[in-house]
Amino acid sequence: MRRGKLRIYLGAAPGVGKTYAMLAEAQRRVERGTDCVVGFVEHHHRPRTEVMLHGLEQIGRLEIPYRGTVFTEMDVDAVLARRPAVALVDELAHTNVPGSRNSKRWRDVEELLQAGIDVISTVNIQHLESLGDVVESITGVRQRETVPDEVVRRADQIELVDMDPQALRRRMAHGNIYQPDKLDAALSNYFRPGNLTALRELALLWTADRVDEYLQQYRGEHNIRSTWQARERIVVGLTGGPEGRTLVRRAVRLAEKGAGGEVLAVYIARSDGLTSASPKELTAQRILVEDLGGTFHHVIGDDVPSSLLEFARGVNATQVVLGSSRRKTWQYVFGPGVGQTVTRDSGPDLDVHIVTHGEVARGRGLPVARGARLGRARIVGGWLTGVVGPVLLTLLLDGLAPDVGLANDMLLFLTLTVAAALLGGLVPALASAAFGSLLLNYYFTPPLHEFTISDPKNIVAIAIFFGVAVSVASVVDIAARRTHQAARLRAESEILSFLAGSVLRGETTLDALLERVRETFAMESVALLERENDIAPWTCAGSVGPAERVERPEDADVDLPIGDHMALALSGRVLPAEDRRVLSAFAAQAAVVLDRQRLVGEAGQARELAEGNRIRTALLAAVSHDLRTPLAGIKAAVTSLRSDDVEWSEDDHQELLAGIEEGADRLDNLIGNLLDMSRLQTGTVSTLIRETELDEVVPMALGGVPEGSVVLDVPESLPMVAVDPGLLERAVANIVENAVKYSPDNAPVLVSASAIADRVEVRVVDRGPGVPDDAKDRIFAPFQRYGDAPRGAGVGLGLAVARGFAEAMGGTLTAEDTPGGGFTTVLTLRTAAGHPPARPDLPPTVTS
């Protein structure tokens, strides 16, 4: 079953007339005989809109009680049971009453489309999900009812309904939109001229981006080559905080300002897993990014600014979007912050956008220790605290406070030992305890300035100090190690759960999985290697990364065996042993994905074989019937001519010979198409491309059609085309013969040609019954005959062969509707190099 087509009337603001335009389109379709019904339309007591409903069949609404009140919603089941060709469904972003079939109306529309029903709907620009924040900042009103942008972008047609702000305000003043008691409030609040102008600009920009997508698609289909703009790739740095959704929407709007913009949201998690990110909020932000057409990435990195910049440069990003810091003022003593560091280190190749939000300067908690996996700075700090700190403390106590007492001196030295343990771990703490004991003995226990102790009590005190210092340092170090282990396990579980989620979401391509490995472990390149047996050479099944891939696992910085004859090879740095557990999960999944891809490829080959069997079966059917029919006619005519029982007149004799010639021509045509189709299926079509005049080839292709059945319009001023003349003649002949077959006798087929940019289009126009949209591609398949064509009219290979020849010459063959009824076939050819299309001189004044 084909999917229905969606047409959306996009309004720049409420009241511009999108519902009226939708109803007008419905009235036009009903006049043309289309089965069109009203699924749900709200006229809001507007007289002109209400009048447009007259004459349209309306499906009864579904009544749903909620909190003591009865509400009406679209009856989806009734529309599906009625099964019209077109259904009108107003207000696409509407939220249904609790208890309805779906929570949102756009989901109701999706069901109708899946059932093959075409839908015409309406939506205002302020209801698009990505524009929620900017519309609120303009109008002061938060839109509660929204629809994902992707739903609207997937529409087959989008028509902008626009109106000048002053004209819209006049329409409101005349009472055509709201009741008189609501006019003053509306005109002075939401419908201010500035608000309407801003909404209008948003609608125009969004629609222009959609038009650009259509243009890019058209240029790709017609192989139009021109200057390609640099693609905007925007990286959004997420922290898991409440400001993430604002940043994502802002980045999406930035991407939409350029053609083909891409948004990549990245969350940098420290390797120790100590983070203030909310898993629930991070999940919601990931879903929002994917709904808006972006991608979400999870990266491990101890230095968040450096990891963010490495990721941005690794994906060739052009812009980075960050939120203003949530730190309080006093928290800046711990460092400049991620935003300031990224801005400083971004360089000239990256633009950094700092976006304000409602959580600025509200605090994000105290910084926490990173655990026992210490960097060089932490170790140096621990040694300085444990060795230099006691020296400074000794000078301070000896010079300024010599009489504080031995017990207080020991507590101060013990504080430095604990600090050394927190910063540098166990070894600096032990050194601090030993060094502090010596300083206490030399400077603070009698006799002073000697490494002797006269009072036995002081010996016990210093021994207790050393034991307590060592014990505290050991406990602090063990606690730090346990904290690091727990945090690391948490980080590993987050990565593994995300990996499992990506599999469930269908992210199963091998390159995507290997890229995830490269991002997670910050490697330069990742390759999946395999071999058939223990002595066979290694081959690469897939690789990512700019660095040159390794040919053998032993040449990589990290190699992880997967089974007996497969290995994952990573280049860039040596991973610690604890990282290999997570890497093993990625490796196992990579093997599964590779097997799945190969199964998909084998399934494709099986489909090709099935298609070949179908073609062979159809060929046998053609040989058994379509080839036998002209043979039977030839046989009958020859038998009649050789018969001695009948004396044939000259006219009868000529008629029988003409029948033999007609049957032979039909056989020649059928066999030629069968052979051509066989060559196309086996890929043995050879082309001899050369510069050719179109007006020399096209007339030769019309020799097989009745005289007067074709009108030819091929100007001599057309540029030369780069084609194979023989293949072009056969293609045009098949197209024209097909058009003549279905065109009425009193309506000759028009064959015209025109030059457009760097190509020439040959259009074959008939006035026959036409072809529905869902069958336009199917008619180019082998052995397809549309409608009630008689069996003797051919085996359905003419258009298939014509398209195959067109593509072999670097052209295209497509189908369109003829305005006013009929079918148009468009053959697009490349112009020869050095032969630009002629440009006729325009008069100085052109009046339209």
Coordinates of N, CA and C in Angstrom, one line a residue, residues 60 110 152 190 320 361 371 511 533 551 781:
G60 N -18.2 12.9 11.2 CA -18.7 13.2 12.5 C -17.5 13.2 13.5
E110 N -0.4 11.0 10.8 CA 0.5 9.9 10.4 C -0.2 8.6 10.2
V152 N 6.9 18.4 9.8 CA 6.5 19.4 8.7 C 7.5 19.3 7.5
Y190 N -0.4 40.3 21.3 CA 0.2 39.4 20.4 C 0.3 39.9 19.0
V320 N 30.8 26.4 17.3 CA 30.6 25.8 18.6 C 29.6 26.6 19.4
A361 N 24.7 31.8 36.4 CA 25.2 32.2 37.8 C 24.3 31.7 38.9
G371 N 39.7 11.7 41.8 CA 40.0 10.4 42.2 C 41.5 10.1 42.1
D511 N 30.6 1.7 10.1 CA 31.3 2.9 10.2 C 30.9 3.8 11.3
N533 N 41.9 -17.6 7.5 CA 42.4 -18.6 8.3 C 43.7 -18.1 9.0
E551 N 47.7 -2.4 8.7 CA 47.4 -3.6 7.9 C 47.4 -4.8 8.7
A781 N 9.7 0.0 -15.2 CA 10.2 -1.4 -14.9 C 10.0 -2.3 -16.0

